[in-house]
Coordinates of C-alpha atoms in Angstrom, one line a residue:
X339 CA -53.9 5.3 -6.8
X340 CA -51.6 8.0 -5.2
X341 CA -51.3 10.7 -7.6
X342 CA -47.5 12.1 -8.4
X343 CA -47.0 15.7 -6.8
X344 CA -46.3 18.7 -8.6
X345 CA -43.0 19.6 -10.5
X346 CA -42.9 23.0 -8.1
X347 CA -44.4 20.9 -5.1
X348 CA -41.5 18.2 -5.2
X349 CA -38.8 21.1 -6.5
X350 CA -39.6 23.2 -3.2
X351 CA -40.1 20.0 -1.1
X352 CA -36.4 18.9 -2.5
X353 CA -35.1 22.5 -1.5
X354 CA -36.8 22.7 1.6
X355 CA -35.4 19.2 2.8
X356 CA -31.6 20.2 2.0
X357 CA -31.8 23.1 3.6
X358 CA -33.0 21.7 6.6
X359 CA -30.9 18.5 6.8
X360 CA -27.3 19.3 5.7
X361 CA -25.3 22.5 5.3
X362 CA -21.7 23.0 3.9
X363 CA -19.8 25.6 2.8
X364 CA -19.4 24.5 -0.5
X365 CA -23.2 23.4 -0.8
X366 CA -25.0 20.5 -0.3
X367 CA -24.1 17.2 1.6
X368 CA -26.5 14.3 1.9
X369 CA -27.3 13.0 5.2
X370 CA -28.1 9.4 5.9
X371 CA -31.5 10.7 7.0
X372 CA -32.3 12.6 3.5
X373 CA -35.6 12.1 2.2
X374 CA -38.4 9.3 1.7
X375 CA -38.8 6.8 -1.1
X376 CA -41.7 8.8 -2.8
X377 CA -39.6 12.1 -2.9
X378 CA -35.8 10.0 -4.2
X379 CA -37.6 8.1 -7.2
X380 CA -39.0 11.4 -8.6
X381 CA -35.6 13.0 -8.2
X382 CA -32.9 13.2 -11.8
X383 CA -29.8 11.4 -11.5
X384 CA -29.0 15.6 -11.6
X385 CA -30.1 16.9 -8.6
X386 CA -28.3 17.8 -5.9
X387 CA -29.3 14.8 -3.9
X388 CA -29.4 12.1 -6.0
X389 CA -26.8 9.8 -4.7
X390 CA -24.0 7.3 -6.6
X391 CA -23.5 3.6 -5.3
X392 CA -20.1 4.9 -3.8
X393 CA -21.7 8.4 -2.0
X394 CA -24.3 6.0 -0.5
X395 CA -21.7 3.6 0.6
X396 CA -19.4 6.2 2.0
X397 CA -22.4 7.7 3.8
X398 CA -23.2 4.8 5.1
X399 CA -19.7 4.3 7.2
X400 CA -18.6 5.9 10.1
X401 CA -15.6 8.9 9.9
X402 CA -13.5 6.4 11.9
X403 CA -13.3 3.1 11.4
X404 CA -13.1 0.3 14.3
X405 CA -11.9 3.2 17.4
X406 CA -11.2 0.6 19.7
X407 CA -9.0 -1.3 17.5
X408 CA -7.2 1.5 16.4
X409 CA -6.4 2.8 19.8
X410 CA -5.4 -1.0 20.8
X411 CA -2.9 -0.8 18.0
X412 CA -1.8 2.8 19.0
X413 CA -1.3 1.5 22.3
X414 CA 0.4 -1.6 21.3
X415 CA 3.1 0.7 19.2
X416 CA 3.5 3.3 21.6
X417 CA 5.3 0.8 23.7
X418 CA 7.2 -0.4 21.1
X419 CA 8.3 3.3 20.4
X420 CA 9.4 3.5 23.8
X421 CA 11.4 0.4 23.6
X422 CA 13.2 1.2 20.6
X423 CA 14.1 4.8 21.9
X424 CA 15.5 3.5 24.9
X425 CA 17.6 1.1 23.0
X426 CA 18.5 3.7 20.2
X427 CA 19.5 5.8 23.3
X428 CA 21.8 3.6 25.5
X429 CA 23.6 2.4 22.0
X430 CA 24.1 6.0 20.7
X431 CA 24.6 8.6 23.4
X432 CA 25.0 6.1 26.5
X433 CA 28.7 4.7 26.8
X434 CA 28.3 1.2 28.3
X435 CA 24.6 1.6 28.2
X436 CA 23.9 -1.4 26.5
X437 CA 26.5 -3.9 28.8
X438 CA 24.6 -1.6 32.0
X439 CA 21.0 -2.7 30.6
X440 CA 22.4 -6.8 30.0
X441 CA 25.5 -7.5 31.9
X442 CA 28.4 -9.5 31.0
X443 CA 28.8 -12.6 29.0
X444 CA 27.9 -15.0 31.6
X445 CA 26.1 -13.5 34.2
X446 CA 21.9 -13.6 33.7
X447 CA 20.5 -11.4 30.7
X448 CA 23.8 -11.2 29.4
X449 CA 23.0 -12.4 26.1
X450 CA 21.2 -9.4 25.0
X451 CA 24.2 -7.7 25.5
X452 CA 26.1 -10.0 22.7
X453 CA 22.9 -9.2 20.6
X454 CA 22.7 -5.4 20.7
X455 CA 26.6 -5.3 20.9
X456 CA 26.6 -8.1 18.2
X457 CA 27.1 -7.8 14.0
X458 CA 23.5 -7.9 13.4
X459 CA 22.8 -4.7 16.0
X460 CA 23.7 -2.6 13.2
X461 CA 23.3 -1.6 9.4
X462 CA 25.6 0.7 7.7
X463 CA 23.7 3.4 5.5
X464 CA 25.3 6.2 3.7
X465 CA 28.6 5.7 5.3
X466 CA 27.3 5.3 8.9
X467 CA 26.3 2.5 11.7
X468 CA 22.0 2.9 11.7
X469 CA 21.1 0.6 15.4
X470 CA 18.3 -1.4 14.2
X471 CA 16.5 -0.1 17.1
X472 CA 16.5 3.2 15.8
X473 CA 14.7 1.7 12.3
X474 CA 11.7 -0.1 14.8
X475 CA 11.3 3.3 16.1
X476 CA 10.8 4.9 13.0
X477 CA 8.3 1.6 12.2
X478 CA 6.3 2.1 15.2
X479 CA 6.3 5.6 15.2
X480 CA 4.5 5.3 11.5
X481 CA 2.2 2.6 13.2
X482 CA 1.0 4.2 15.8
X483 CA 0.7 8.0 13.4
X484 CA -1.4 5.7 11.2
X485 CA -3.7 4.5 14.0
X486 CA -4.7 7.6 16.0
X487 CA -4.2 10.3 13.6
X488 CA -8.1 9.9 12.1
X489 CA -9.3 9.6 15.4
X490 CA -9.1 13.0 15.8
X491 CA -11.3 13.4 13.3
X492 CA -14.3 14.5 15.5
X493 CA -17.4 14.3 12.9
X494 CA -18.5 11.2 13.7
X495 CA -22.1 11.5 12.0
X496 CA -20.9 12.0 7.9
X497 CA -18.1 11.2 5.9
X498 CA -17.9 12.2 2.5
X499 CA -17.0 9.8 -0.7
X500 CA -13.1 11.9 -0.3
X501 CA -13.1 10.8 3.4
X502 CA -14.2 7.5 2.5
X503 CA -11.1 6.9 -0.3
X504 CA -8.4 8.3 2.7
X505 CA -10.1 6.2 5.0
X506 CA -9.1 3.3 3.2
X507 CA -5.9 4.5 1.9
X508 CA -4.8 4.9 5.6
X509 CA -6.4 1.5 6.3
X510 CA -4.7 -0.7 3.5
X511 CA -1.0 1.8 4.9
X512 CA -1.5 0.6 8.0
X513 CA -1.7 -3.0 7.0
X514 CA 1.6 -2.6 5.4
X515 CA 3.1 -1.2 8.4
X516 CA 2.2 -3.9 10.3
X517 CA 3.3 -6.3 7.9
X518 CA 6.9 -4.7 7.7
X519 CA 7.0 -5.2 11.6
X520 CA 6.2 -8.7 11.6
X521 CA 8.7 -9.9 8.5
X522 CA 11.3 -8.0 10.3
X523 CA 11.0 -9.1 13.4
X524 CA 10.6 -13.0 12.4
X525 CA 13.8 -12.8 10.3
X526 CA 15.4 -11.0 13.5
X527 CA 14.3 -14.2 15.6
X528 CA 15.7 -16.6 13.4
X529 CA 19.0 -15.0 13.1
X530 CA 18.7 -14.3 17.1
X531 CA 18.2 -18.2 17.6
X532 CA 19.5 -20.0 14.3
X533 CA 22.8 -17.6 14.4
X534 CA 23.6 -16.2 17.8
X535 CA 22.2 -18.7 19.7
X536 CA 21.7 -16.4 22.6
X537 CA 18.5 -15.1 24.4
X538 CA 17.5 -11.3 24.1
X539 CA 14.6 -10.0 26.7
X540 CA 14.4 -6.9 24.2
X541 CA 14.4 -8.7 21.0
X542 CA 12.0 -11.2 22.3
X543 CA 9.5 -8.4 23.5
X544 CA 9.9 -6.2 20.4
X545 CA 9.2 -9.4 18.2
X546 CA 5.9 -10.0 20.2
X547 CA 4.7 -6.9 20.0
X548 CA 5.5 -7.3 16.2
X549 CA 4.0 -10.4 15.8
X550 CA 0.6 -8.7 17.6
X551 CA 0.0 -5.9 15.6
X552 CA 0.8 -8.2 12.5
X553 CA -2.1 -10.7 13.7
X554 CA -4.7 -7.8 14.7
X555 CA -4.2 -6.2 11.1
X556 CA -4.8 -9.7 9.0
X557 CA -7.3 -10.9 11.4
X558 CA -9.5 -8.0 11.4
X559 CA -12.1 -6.2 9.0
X560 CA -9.1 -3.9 8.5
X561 CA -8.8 -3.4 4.6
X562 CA -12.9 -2.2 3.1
X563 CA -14.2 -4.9 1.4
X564 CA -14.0 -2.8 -1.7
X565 CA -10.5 -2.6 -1.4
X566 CA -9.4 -6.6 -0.6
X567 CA -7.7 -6.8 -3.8
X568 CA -5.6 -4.0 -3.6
X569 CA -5.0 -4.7 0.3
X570 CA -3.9 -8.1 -0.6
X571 CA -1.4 -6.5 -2.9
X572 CA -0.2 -4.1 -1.0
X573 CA 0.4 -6.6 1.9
X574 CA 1.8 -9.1 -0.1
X575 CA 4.5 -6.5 -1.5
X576 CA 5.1 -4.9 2.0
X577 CA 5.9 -8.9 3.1
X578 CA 8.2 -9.4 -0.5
X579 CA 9.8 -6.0 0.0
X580 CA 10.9 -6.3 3.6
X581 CA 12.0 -10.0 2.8
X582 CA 14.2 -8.4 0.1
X583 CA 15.7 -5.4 1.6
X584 CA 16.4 -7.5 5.1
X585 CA 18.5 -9.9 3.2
X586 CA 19.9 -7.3 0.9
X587 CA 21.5 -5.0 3.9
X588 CA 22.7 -7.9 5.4
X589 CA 24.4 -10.2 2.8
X590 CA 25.1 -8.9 0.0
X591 CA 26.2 -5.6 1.1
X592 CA 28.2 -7.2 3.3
X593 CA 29.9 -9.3 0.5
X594 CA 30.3 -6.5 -1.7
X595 CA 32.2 -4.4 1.2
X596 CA 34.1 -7.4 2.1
X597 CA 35.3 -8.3 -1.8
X598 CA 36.2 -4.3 -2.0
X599 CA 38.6 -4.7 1.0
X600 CA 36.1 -2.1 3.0
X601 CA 36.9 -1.0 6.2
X602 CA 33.2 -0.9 7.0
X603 CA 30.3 -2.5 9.3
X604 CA 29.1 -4.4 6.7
X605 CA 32.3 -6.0 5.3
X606 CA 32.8 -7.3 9.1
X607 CA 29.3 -8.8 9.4
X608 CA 30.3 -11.8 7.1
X609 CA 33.5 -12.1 8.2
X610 CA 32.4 -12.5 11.6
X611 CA 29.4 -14.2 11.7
X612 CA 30.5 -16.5 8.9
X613 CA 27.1 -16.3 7.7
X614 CA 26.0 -20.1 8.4
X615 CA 28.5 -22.0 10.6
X616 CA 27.6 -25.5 12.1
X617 CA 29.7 -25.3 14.8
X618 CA 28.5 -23.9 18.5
X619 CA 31.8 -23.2 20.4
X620 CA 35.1 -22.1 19.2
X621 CA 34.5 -19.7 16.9
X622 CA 37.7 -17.3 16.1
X623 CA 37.4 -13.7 15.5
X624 CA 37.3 -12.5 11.7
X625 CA 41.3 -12.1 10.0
X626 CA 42.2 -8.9 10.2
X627 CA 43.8 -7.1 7.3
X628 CA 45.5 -3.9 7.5
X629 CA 49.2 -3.2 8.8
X630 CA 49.9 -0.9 11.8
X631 CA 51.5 2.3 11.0
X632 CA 54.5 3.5 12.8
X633 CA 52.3 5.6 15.1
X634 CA 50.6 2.4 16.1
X635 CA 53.8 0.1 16.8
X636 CA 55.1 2.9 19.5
X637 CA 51.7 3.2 21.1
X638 CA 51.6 -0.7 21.4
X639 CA 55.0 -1.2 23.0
X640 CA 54.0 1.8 25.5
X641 CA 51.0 -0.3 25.9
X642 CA 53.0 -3.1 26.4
X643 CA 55.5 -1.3 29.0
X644 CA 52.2 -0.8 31.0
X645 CA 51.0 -4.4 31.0
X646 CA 47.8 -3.5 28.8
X647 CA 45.7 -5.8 27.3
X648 CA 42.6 -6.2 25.4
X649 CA 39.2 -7.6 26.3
X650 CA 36.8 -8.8 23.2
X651 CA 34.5 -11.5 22.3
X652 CA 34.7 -12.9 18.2
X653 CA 31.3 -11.8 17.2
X654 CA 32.1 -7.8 18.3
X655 CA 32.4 -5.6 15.2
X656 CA 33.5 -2.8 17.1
X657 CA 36.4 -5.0 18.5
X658 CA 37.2 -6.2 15.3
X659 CA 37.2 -2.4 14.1
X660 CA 39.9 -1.6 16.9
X661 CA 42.1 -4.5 15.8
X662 CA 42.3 -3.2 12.4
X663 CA 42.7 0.5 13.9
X664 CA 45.9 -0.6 15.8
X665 CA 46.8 -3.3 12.8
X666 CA 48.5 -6.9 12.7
X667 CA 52.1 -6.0 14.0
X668 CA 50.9 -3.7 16.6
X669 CA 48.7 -6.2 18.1
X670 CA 51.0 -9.1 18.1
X671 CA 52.1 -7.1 21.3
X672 CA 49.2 -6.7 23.1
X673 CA 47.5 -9.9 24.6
X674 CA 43.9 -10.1 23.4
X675 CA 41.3 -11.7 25.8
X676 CA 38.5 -13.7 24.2
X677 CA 35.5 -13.1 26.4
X678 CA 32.2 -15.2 24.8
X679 CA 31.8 -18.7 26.2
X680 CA 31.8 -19.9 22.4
X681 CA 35.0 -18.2 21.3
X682 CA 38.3 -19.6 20.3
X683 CA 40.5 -19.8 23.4
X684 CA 37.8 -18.5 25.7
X685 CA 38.8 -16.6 29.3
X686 CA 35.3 -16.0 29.8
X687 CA 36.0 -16.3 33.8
X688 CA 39.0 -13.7 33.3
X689 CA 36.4 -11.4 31.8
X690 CA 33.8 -12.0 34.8
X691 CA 36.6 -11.6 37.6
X692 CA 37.1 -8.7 36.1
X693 CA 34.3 -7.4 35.5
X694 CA 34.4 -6.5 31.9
X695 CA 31.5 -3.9 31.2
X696 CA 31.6 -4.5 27.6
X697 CA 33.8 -5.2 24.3
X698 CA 36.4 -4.0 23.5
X699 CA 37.4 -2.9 27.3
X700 CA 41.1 -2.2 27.6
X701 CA 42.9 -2.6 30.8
X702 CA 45.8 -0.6 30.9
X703 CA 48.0 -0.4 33.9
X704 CA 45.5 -2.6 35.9
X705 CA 42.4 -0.1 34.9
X706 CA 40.0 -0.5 32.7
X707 CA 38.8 1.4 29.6
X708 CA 35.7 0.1 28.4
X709 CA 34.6 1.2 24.5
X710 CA 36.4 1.4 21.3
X711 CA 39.5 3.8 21.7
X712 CA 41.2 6.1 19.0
X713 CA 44.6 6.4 18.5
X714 CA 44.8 9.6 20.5
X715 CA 42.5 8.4 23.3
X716 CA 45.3 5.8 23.9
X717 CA 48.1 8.2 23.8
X718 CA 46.0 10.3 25.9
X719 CA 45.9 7.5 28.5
X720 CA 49.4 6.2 28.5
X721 CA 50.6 9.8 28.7
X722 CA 48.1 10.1 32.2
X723 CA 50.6 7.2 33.4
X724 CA 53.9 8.6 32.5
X725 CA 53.3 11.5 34.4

């Protein structure tokens, strides 16, 4: 019968083992290699290592979970952030960067041009035009922040029960992430084919990469099994949320802008996509409702004087936008070209022969001017003519 040790035999054996094994500044840490059974049953639920279910648990687990994964992920964002940027770049500080990138209606890869360009490229927030491709860079920047930042956490060995609990925090985050990704991008696709009806490389690449960070979170050992409830939650509200705010930005913004007689983004989305329209050709641009000014009737019979006219396809919101800028009587005067294929009175071979960069182009005295024009842009160029 093995007889117990001494209280100051285990008490300086105890002492003598923590010292040795793990060091901290604050005091003690266990280490998975901490004692042997005889020593841990003699030791009160009060001394320095006696371990709770959860410490021994944490302990257990390495600082990082699944590297490999994560970096896959990382990756896998990365080139969605480089994507997106691009896009967000050729939209906002490129002029005919998006027409340069797809063509023109008709020629191969055109349609993502009628995509980006389109009424769903855009979401207006806080009185401005936000490219969607600038909100999947935010998106995959988060994703790939949440994957790689703990790998820099170089203590592979330990983890306490506060590294544990962020560990899983950042875990059941990234989950959500990658959830947002994936609702977007399958509501994107269905408006891309069920709406537009047009083909978009970029779309169609973003989407995948979407759809495979959203099937490498779910199908992976990606929220702790302590934690399933709360990453099933969290998922399932991430999924419910994005649902909501997607169809929120997009309809019934819209409608509200378009009942207040809005001169906005969003009251030209319904108008000119019609929301849900069964018919696939012949679709007419979106009624336009303000009156020219005086300003604008002179500048359109110079216009006129100098044979100008303006190139546009029906879904274009920023073609739409430059109607209304000039107004109804002004542009009774100045022939309007209807570039898509599936718009009313379509001259999509005009715009090809011309080689339209992008809507709205003018052409003004047998040159064109591609991109939505101010008032005083026009002036500008008609004065260039007089002279």
């Amino acid at each position: 019968k093995r007889r117990p040790l001494p209280a100051a035999a285990a008490a300086a054996a105890t002492l003598a083992l923590a010292l040795s094994n793990v060091q901290t500044a604050q005091g003690f840490q266990v280490s998975r290699h901490y004692a042997s059974p005889s020593l841990t049953r003699q030791l009160p639920p009060t001394s320095p290592l006696f371990m709770s279910a959860d410490e021994s648990e944490a302990d257990s687990q390495p600082a990082c979970w699944n590297p490999g994964l994560r970096k896959t992920i990382g990756a896998i964002s990365a080139a969605g952030m480089a994507e997106t940027a691009y896009l967000t770049y050729a939209k906002l500080f490129s002029p005919g960067g998006v027409a340069a990138l797809c063509g023109t209606d008709g020629q191969a890869g055109a349609g993502c041009g009628s995509v980006l360009e389109g009424p769903y490229a855009s979401i207006s927030l806080f009185g401005a035009d936000i490219p969607l491709s600038a909100l999947g860079f935010a998106a995959y920047t988060t994703t790939t922040g949440l994957a790689l930042l703990p790998l820099l956490n170089k203590n592979s060995d330990t983890i306490t029960v506060d590294e544990a609990e962020l560990d899983s925090t950042n875990r059941i985050a990234l989950l959500a992430a990658t959830t947002c990704l994936i609702t977007f991008s399958s509501f994107l696709m269905s408006i891309l084919f069920g709406v537009l009806h047009a083909t978009c490389p970029f779309c169609i690449a973003s989407a995948c990469l979407s759809a495979t960070l959203g099937i490498l979170s779910w199908t992976s050992d990606m929220v702790p099994p302590a934690s399933n409830k709360t990453g099933a939650q969290v998922g399932l509200a991430s999924f419910g949320a994005t649902t909501a705010l997607t169809l929120t930005l997009f309809f019934n913004a819209g409608d509200y802008a378009a009942n207040a007689n809005v001169d906005t983004f969003s009251s030209t989305l319904v108008a000119s996509t019609a929301k849900v329209q069964k018919q696939t050709k012949d679709f007419p641009p979106p009624q336009m409702m303000t009156h020219s000014s005086d300003r604008a009737l002179l500048l359109a019979a110079d216009l006129s004087r100098l044979d100008a006219r303006m190139f546009g396809a029906y879904w274009c919101s920023h073609c739409y936008e430059q109607k209304e800028r000039m107004g109804l009587e002004a542009m009774k005067k100045i022939p309007y070209i209807e570039c898509s294929k599936e718009g009313l009175n379509s001259q999509n071979s005009l715009c090809r022969d011309r080689d339209v960069p992008g809507y709205p182009t003018w052409e003004i005295n047998g040159q064109l001017f591609p991109g939505e024009q101010e008032l005083d842009e026009l002036e500008d160029i008609v004065k260039s003519f007089k002279k």
